[in-house]
Short mmCIF file of C-alpha atoms and ligand atoms in Angstrom, two decimals:
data_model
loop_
_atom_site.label_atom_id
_atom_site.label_comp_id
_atom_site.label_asym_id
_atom_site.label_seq_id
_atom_site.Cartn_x
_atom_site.Cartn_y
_atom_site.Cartn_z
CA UNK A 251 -1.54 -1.52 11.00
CA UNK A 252 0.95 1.24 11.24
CA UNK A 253 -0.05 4.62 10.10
CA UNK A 254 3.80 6.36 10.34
CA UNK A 255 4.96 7.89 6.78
CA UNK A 256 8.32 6.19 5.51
CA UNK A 257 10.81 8.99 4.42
CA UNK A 258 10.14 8.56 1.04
CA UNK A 259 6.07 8.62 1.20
CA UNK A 260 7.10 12.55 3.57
CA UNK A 261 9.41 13.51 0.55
CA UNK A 262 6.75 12.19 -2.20
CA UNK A 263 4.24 15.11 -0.03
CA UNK A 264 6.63 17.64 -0.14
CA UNK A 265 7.48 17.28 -3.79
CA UNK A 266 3.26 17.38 -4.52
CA UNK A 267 3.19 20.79 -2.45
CA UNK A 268 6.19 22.04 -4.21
CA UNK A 269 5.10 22.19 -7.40
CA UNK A 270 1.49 23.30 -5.91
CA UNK A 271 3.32 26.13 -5.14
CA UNK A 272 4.81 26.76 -7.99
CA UNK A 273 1.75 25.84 -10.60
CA UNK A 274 -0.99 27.35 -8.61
CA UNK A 275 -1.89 30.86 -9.62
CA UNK A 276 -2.43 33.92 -7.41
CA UNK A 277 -5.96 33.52 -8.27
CA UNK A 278 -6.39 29.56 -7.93
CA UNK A 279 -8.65 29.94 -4.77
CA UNK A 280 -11.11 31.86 -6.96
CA UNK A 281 -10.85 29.78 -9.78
CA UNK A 282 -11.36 26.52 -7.54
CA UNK A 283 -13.91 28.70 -5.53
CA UNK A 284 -16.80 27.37 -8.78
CA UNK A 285 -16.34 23.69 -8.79
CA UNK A 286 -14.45 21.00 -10.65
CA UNK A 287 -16.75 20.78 -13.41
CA UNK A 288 -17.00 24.63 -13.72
CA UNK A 289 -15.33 25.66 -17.38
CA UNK A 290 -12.25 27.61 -15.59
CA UNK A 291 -11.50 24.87 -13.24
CA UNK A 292 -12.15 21.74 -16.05
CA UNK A 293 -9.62 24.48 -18.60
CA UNK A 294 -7.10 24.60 -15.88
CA UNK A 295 -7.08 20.93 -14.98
CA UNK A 296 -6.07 20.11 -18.70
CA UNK A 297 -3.34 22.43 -18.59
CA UNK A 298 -2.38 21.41 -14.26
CA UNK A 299 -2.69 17.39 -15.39
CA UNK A 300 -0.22 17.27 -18.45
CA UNK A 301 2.49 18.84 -15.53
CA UNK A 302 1.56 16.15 -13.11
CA UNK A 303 1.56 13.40 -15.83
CA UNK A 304 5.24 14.90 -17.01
CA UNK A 305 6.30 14.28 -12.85
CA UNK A 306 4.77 10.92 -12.86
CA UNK A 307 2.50 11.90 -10.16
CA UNK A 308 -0.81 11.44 -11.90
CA UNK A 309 -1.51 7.84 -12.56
CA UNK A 310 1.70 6.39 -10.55
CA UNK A 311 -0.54 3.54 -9.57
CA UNK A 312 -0.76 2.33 -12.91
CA UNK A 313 0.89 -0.40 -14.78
CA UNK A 314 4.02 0.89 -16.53
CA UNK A 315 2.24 -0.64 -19.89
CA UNK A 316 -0.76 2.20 -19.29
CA UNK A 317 1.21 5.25 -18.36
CA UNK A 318 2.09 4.42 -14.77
CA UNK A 319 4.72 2.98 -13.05
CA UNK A 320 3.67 0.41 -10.51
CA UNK A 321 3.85 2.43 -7.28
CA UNK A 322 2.06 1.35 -4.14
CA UNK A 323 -1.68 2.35 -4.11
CA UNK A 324 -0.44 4.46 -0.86
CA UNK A 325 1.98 6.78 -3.01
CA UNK A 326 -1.03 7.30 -5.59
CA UNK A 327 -3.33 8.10 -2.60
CA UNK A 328 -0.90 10.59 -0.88
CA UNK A 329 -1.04 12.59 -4.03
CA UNK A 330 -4.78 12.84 -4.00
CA UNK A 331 -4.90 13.77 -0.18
CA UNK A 332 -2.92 16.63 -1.21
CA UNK A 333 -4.27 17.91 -4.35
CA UNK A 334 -7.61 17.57 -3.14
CA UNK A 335 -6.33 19.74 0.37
CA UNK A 336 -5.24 22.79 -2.25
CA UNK A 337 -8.89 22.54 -3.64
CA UNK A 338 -8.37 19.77 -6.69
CA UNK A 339 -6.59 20.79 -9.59
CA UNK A 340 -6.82 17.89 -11.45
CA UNK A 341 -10.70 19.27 -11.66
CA UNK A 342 -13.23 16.08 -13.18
CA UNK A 343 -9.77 14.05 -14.18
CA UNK A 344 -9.65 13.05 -10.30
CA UNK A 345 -12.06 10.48 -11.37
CA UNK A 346 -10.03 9.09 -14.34
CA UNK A 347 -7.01 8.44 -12.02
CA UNK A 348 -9.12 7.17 -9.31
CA UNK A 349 -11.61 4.43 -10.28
CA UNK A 350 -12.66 5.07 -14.31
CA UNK A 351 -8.88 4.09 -15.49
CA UNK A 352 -8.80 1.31 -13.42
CA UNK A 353 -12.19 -0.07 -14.11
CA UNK A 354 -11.29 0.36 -18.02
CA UNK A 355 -7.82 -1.98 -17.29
CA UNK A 356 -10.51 -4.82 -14.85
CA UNK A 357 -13.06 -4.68 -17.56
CA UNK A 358 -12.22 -3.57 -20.92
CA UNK A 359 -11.08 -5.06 -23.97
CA UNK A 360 -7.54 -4.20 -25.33
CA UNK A 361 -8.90 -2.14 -28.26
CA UNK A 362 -10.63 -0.25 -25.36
CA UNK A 363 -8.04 0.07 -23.06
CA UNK A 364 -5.55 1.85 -26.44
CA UNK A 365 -8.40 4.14 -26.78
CA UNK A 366 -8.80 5.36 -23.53
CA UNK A 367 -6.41 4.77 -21.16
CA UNK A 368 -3.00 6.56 -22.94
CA UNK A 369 -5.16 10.40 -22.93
CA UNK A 370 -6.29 9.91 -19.45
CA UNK A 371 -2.68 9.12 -18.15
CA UNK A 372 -1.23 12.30 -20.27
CA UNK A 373 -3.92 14.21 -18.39
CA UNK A 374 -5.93 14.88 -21.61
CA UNK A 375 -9.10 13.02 -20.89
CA UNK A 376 -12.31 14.75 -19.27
CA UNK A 377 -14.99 12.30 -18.36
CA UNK A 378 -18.72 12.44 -17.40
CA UNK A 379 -20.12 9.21 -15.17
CA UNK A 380 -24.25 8.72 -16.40
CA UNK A 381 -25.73 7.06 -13.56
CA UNK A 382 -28.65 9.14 -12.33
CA UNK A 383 -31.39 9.70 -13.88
CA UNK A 384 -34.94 11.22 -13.02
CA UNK A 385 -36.36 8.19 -11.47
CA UNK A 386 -33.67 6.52 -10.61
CA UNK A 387 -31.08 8.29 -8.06
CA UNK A 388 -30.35 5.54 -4.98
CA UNK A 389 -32.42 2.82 -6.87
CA UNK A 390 -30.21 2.46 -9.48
CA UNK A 391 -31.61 -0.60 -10.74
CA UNK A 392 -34.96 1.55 -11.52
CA UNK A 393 -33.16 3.03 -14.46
CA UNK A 394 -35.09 3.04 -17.88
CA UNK A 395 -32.60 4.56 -20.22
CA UNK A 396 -32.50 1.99 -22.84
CA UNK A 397 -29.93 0.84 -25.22
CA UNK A 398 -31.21 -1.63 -28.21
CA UNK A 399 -29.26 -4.10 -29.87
CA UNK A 400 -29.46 -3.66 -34.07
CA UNK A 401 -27.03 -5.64 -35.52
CA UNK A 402 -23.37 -4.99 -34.15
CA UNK A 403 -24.69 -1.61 -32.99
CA UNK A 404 -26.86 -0.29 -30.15
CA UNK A 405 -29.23 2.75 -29.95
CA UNK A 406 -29.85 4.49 -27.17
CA UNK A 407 -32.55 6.38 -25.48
CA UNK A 408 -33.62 8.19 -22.36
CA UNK A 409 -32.12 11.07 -20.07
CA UNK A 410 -29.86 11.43 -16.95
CA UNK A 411 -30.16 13.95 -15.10
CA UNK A 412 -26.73 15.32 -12.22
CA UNK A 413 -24.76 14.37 -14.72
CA UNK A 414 -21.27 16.44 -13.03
CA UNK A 415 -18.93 17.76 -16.29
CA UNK A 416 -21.21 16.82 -18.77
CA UNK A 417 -20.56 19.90 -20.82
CA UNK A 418 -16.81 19.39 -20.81
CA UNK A 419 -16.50 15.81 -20.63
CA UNK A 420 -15.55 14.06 -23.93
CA UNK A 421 -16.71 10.29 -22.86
CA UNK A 422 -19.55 9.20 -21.07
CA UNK A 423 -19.82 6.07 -18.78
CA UNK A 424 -23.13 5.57 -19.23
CA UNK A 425 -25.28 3.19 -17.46
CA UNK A 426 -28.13 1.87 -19.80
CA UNK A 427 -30.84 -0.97 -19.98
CA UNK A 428 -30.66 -3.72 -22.87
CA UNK A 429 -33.56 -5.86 -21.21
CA UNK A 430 -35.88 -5.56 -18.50
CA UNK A 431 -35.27 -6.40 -14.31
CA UNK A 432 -32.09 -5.64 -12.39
CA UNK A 433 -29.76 -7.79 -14.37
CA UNK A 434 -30.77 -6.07 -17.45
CA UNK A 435 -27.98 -3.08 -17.45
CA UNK A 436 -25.11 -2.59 -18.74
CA UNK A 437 -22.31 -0.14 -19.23
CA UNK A 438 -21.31 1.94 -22.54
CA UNK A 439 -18.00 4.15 -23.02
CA UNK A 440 -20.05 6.85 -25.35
CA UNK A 441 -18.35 9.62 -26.91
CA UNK A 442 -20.40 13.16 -25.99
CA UNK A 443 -19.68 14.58 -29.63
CA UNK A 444 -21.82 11.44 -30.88
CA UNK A 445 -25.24 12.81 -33.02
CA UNK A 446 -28.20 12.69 -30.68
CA UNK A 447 -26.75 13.55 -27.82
CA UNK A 448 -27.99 17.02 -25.89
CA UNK A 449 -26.42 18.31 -22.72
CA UNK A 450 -28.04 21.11 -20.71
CA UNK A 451 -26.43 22.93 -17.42
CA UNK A 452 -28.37 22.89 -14.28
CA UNK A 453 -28.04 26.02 -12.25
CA UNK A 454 -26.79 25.10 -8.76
CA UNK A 455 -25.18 26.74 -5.75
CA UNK A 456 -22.14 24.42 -5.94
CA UNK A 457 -20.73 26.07 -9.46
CA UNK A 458 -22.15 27.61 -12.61
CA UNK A 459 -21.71 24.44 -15.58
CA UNK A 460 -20.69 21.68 -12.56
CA UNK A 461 -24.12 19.44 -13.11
CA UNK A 462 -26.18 18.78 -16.11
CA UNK A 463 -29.49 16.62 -18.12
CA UNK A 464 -27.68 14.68 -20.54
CA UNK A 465 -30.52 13.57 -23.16
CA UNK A 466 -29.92 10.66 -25.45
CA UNK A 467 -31.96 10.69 -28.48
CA UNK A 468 -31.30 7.48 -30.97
CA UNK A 469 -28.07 7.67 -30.37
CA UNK A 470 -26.00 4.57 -32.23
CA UNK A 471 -23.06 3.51 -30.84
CA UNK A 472 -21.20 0.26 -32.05
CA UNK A 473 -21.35 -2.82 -29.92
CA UNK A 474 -17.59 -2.39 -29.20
CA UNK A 475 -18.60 0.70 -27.02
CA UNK A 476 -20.23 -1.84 -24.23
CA UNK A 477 -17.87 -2.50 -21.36
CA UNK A 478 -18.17 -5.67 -20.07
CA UNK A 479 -20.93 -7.88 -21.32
CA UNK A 480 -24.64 -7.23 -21.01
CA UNK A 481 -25.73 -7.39 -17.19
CA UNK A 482 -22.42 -7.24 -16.12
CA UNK A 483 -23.17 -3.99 -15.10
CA UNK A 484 -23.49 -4.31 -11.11
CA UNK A 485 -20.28 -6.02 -10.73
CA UNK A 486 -18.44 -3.44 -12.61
CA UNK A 487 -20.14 -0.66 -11.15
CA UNK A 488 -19.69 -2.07 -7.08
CA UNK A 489 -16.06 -2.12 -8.38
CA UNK A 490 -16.19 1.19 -9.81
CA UNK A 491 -17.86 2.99 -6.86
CA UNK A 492 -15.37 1.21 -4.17
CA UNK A 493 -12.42 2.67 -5.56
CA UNK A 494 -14.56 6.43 -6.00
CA UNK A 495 -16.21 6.07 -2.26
CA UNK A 496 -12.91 6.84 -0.98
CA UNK A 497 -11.11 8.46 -3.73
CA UNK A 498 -12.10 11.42 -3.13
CA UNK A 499 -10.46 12.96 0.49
CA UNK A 500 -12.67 15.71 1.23
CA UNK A 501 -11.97 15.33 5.13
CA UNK A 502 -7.97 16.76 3.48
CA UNK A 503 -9.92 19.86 2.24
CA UNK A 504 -12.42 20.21 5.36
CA UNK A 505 -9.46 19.76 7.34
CA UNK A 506 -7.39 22.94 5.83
CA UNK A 507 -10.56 25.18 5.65
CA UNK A 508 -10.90 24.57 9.60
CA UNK A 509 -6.94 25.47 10.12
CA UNK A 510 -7.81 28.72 7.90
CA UNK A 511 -10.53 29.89 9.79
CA UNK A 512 -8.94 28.73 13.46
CA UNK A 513 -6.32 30.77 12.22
CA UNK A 514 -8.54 33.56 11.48
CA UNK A 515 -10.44 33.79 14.80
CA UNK A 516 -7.05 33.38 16.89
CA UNK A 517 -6.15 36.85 14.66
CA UNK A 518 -9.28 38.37 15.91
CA UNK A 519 -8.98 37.80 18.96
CA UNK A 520 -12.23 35.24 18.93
CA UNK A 521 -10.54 31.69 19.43
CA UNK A 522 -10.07 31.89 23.05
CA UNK A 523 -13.84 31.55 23.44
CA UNK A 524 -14.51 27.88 25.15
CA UNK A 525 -18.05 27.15 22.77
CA UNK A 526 -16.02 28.42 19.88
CA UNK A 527 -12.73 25.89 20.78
CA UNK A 528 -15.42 22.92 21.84
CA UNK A 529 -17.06 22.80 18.28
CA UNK A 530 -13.66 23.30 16.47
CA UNK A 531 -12.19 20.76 18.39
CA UNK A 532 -15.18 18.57 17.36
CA UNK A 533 -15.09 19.17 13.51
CA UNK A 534 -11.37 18.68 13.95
CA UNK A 535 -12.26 15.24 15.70
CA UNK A 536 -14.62 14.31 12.84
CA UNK A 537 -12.41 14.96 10.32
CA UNK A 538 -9.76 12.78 12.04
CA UNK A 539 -12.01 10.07 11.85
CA UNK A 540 -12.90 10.26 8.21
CA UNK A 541 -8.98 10.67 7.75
CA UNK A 542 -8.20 7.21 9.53
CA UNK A 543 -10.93 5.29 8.40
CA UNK A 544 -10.08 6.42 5.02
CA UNK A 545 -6.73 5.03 5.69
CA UNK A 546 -8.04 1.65 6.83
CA UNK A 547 -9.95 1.23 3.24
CA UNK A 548 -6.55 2.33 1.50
CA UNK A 549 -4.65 -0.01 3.25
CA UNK A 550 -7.30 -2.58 2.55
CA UNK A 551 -6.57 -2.00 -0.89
CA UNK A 552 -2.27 -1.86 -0.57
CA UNK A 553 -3.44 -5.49 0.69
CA UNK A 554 -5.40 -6.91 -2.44
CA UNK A 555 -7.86 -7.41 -0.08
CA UNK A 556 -11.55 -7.17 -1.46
CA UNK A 557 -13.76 -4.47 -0.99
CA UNK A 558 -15.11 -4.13 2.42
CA UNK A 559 -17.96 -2.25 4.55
CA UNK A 560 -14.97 -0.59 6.20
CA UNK A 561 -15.61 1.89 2.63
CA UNK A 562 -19.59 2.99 3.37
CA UNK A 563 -18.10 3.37 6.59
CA UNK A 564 -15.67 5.77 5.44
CA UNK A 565 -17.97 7.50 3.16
CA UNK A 566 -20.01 8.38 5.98
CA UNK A 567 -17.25 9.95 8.10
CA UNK A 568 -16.22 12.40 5.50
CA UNK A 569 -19.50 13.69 4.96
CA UNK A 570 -20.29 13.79 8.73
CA UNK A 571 -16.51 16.07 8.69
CA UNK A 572 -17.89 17.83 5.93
CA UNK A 573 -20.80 18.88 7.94
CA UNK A 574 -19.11 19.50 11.23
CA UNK A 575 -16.73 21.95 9.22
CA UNK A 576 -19.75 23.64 7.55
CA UNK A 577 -21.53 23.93 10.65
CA UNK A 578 -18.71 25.74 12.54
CA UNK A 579 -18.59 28.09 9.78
CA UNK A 580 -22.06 28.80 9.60
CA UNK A 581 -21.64 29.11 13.81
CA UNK A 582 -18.27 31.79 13.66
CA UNK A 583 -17.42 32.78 10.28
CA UNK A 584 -21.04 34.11 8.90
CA UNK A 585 -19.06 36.84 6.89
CA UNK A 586 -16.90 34.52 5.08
CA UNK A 587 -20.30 33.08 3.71
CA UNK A 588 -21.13 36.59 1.69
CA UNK A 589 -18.67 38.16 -0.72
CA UNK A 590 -15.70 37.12 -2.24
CA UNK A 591 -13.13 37.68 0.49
CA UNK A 592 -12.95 33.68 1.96
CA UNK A 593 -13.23 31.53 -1.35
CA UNK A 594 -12.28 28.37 0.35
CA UNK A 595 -14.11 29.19 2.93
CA UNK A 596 -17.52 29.63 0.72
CA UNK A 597 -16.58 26.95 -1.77
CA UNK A 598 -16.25 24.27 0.80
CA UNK A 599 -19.95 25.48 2.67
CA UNK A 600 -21.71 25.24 -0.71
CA UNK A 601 -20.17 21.61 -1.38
CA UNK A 602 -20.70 20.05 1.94
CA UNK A 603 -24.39 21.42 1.42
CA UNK A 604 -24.40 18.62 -1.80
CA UNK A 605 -21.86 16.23 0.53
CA UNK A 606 -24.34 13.02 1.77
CA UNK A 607 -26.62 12.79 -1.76
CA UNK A 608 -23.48 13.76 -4.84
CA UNK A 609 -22.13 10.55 -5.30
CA UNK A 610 -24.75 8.47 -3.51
CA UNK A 611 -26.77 9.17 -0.71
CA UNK A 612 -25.12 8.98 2.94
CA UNK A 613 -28.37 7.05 4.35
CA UNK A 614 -27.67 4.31 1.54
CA UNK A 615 -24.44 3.81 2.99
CA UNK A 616 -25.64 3.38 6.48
CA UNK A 617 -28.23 0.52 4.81
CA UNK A 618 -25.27 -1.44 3.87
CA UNK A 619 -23.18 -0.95 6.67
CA UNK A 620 -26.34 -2.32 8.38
CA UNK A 621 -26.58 -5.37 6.07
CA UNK A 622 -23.06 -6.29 5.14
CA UNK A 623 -21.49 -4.68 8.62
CA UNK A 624 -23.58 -5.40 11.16
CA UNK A 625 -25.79 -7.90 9.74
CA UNK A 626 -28.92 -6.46 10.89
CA UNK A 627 -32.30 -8.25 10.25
CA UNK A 628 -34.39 -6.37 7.36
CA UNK A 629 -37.70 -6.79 8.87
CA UNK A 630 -38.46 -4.91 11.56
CA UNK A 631 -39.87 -6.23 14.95
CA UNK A 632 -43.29 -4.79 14.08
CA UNK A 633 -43.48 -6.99 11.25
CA UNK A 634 -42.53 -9.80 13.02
CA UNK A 635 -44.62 -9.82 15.56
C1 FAD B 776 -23.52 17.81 -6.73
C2 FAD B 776 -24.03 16.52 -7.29
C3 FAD B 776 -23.29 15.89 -8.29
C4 FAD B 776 -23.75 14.68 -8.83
N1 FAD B 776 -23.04 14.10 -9.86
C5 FAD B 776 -23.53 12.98 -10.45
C6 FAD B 776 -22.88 12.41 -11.59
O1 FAD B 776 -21.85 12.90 -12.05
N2 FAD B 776 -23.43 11.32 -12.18
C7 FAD B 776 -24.58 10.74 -11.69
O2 FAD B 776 -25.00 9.73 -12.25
N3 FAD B 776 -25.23 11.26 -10.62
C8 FAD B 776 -24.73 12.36 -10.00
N4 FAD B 776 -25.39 12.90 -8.91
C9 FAD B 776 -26.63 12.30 -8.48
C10 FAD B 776 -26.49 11.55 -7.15
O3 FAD B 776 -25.76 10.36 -7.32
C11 FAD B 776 -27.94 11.30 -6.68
O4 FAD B 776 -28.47 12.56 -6.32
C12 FAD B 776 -28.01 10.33 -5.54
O5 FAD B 776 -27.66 9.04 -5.98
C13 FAD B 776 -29.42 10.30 -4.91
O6 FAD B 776 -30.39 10.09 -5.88
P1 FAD B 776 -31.68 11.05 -5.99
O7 FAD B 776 -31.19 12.45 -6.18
O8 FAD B 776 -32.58 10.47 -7.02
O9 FAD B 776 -32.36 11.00 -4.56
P2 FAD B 776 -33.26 9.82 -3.99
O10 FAD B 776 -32.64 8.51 -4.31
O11 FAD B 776 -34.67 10.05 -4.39
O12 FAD B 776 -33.10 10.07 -2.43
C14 FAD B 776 -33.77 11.16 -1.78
C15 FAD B 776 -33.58 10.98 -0.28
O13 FAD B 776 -34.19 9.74 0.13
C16 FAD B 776 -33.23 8.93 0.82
N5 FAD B 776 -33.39 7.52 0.45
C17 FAD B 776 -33.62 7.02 -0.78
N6 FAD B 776 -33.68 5.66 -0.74
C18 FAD B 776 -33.46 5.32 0.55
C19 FAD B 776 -33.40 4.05 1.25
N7 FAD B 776 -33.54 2.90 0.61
N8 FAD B 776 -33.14 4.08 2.58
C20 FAD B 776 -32.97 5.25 3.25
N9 FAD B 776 -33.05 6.46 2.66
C21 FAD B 776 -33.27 6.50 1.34
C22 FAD B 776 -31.87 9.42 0.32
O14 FAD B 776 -30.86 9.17 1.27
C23 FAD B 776 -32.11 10.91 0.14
O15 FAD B 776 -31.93 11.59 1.34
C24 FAD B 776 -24.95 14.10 -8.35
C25 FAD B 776 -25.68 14.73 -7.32
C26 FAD B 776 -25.22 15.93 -6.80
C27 FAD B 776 -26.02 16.57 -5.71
#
C-alpha cells in the first residue's frame, strides 16, 4: 500500500478548496454551525451541489451513463475528505453521493434508477434513510413497521423515530416488514409528499430540524417502490452501510477544529503548556489513525475487494478522534463552548456528543470486529464452565 498523492489526486484537492473559497459565504461557519439537516444548511446544499455537479466533482465515481464519469473511488473520496473538513456543504446530499446512489445502481430496477439517480447527480435530490425506530435502534431486525401487500401495491404502517432530514428530504429509504422473523424486511424508495405520511422535528443539541418521528399511517405505495425483492433487505442494507461507515470523514473535520484551536492557544500564549501539548498531540494521534484506517477501507474498495472488518474498525477510530478532539476542547477552550464566537469549534463538540450511537452504535461495531475480526467465541467462559 502506498499512501503518497499522485500530482493529479494534489491538483484535484486544490481545485475542491478553490472553489470552497470562492462559494463559501462569509457566514458559512454559522450556517454549518446547525447541522446538515438544519433548513439553512439543507437550502444551501441545493444551491452548493448544482456548482459541484456543473465541475464534475459531485458524483465523479459514477458511471458516465448516471451522471458520473468513471473516476477512481480515490478521486470521489478526496472530494469528500475535503468538503466534509470545511464543515459539509453538500448538507444530507453527502449520503446520495456516498452509498444511496450507488445502492440504487447494485439494486434497483432501470425504471428506478431514471427516477432517481439523474436529480441526485445534478445535486437536486434530498434524502431521508428510515431505519430506526422506537424499538428497534441496534436490533434492527426488531423492527415492526409493516408494509402489506394488496394487489400490486403495499400499505404501510408504523413510525421511525432519528429519522436525520426528514423534514427536507423528498424520498425516504425506508426499511419495513412484509412478514414476520429477520428475513421478513425489506426496503421501499417512498416519496415524503405521499398522503399518510407525518413528520415531526425532534429538538436536539446537534441542530434545530436535523432529526425527526416520521409516522406512516396507511400509506400506499405501488409495488414498483420496493428495492430489491422482499427479504432482500439485509444484503442491501450491509451494502448500503459499508459504503456510509466510512463515507463520512469526520476525523478531516476533527482534524481542522484541533489546528484552529492549537492555533488559538499558541496566540494566547497557552500552547507551550506540556499537559496542554500531551493531549493535543493525542487527539492529533487519534485522528491520524481514523485518517489511515479510513484509507485502508478506501483502498479496499479502489480494489473491488469485498467489504471487510477493516470498516467497523474504521468507524470506531473516527469516533474515538471525535472524542479526543471534544475532550481537549472541553479541557482548554471552555469559552469557545458558550456564545457564538467559535462556531466550528461548538458545532463539532455538540456532534461528537451524538458521534458513537448516529449512524449505529460504536459498541456494535466492536461486536463485529470481535466476531468477523478476531473471531472471538460468543459464550463466555462463565457459561462454559
Ligand atoms: C444524531 C443522530 C442521527 C440519527 N440519524 C438517523 C437516521 O437518519 N436514520 C435512522 O434510521 N436512524 C438514525 N439515528 C438513530 C441511530 O442509528 C440509533 O440511535 C442507533 O442505531 C442506536 O439505536 P438506539 O438509539 O435504539 O439505541 P440502542 O440500540 O437501544 O442502544 C443503546 C445503548 O446500548 C448499546 N447496545 C445496544 N445493543 C448492544 C449490543 N448488542 N452489544 C453492546 N452494546 C449494545 C448501544 O451501543 C448504546 O450505547 C440517528 C441517531 C442520532 C443520535
Amino acid at each position: 500500500m502506498n499512501f503518497e498523492w499522485t500530482p493529479e489526486q494534489r491538483a484535484l484537492r486544490e481545485r475542491v478548496r478553490a472553489l470552497l473559497a470562492r462559494e463559501l459565504p462569509p457566514d458559512w461557519e454559522h450556517i454549518s454551525r446547525h447541522g446538515p439537516g438544519s433548513p439553512a444548511q439543507t437550502a444551501f446544499s441545493l444551491a452548493f451541489c448544482p456548482k459541484l455537479a456543473a465541475e464534475g466533482l459531485l458524483v465523479p465515481h459514477w458511471p458516465a451513463a448516471h451522471g458520473g464519469r468513471d473516476a477512481p473511488a480515490w478521486e470521489h473520496f478526496i472530494i469528500g475528505e475535503e468538503l466534509f473538513a470545511a464543515g459539509e456543504p453538500r448538507g444530507p446530499q453527502y449520503m446520495n453521493a456516498n452509498f444511496i446512489g450507488a445502492t440504487l445502481m447494485k439494486f434497483g430496477t432501470p425504471q428506478q434508477q431514471a427516477r432517481y439517480l439523474p436529480d441526485m447527480a445534478a445535486g437536486r435530490a434530498v434524502w431521508c434513510q428510515g431505519f430506526s425506530e422506537p424499538s428497534a435502534g441496534s436490533d434492527l431486525a426488531a423492527l415492526a413497521t409493516r408494509a402489506m401487500p394488496r394487489g400490486e401495491e403495499y400499505v404501510i404502517n408504523g413510525s421511525k423515530v432519528w429519522t436525520s432530514y426528514a423534514g427536507m428530504a423528498q424520498t425516504c429509504f425506508l426499511l419495513a416488514r412484509t412478514d414476520a422473523g429477520k428475513g421478513g424486511i425489506a426496503i421501499f424508495l417512498v416519496p415524503m409528499d405521499t398522503p399518510g405520511i407525518t413528520v415531526r422535528p425532534i429538538p436536539s443539541l446537534i441542530g434545530h430540524g436535523d432529526i425527526h418521528e416520521v409516522f406512516f399511517d396507511d400509506v400506499v405505495v405501488p409495488a414498483a417502490a420496493r428495492l430489491g425483492e422482499e427479504g432482500q433487505a439485509w444484503a442491501i442494507i450491509g451494502y448500503a452501510l459499508s459504503l456510509e461507515r466510512v463515507g463520512l470523514a469526520r476525523y478531516a473535520f476533527s482534524r481542522r477544529v484541533l489546528d484552529r484551536m492549537v492555533g488559538e492557544l499558541t496566540a494566547q500564549d497557552r500552547f507551550a503548556d506540556s499537559a496542554v501539548r500531551a493531549q493535543a498531540a493525542q487527539a492529533l494521534a487519534a485522528c491520524e489513525a481514523a485518517r489511515l484506517l479510513v484509507y485502508r477501507v478506501v483502498d479496499e474498495r479502489a480494489r473491488g475487494l469485498p467489504p471487510s472488518a477493516v470498516s467497523n474498525l474504521a468507524r470506531v477510530a473516527v469516533v474515538k478522534a471525535d472524542h479526543a478532539v471534544s475532550d481537549f476542547a472541553l479541557a482548554h477552550f471552555g469559552d469557545a463552548l458558550c456564545g457564538d464566537r467559535w462556531p466550528l469549534v461548538l458545532a463539532h463538540h455538540e456532534r461528537a456528543i451524538a458521534a458513537g450511537i448516529a449512524s449505529g452504535a460504536a459498541e456494535i461495531q466492536l461486536n463485529l470486529v470481535a466476531n468477523d475480526w478476531l473471531q472471538l467465541p460468543r459464550e463466555s467462559r462463565l457459561e462454559r464452565s
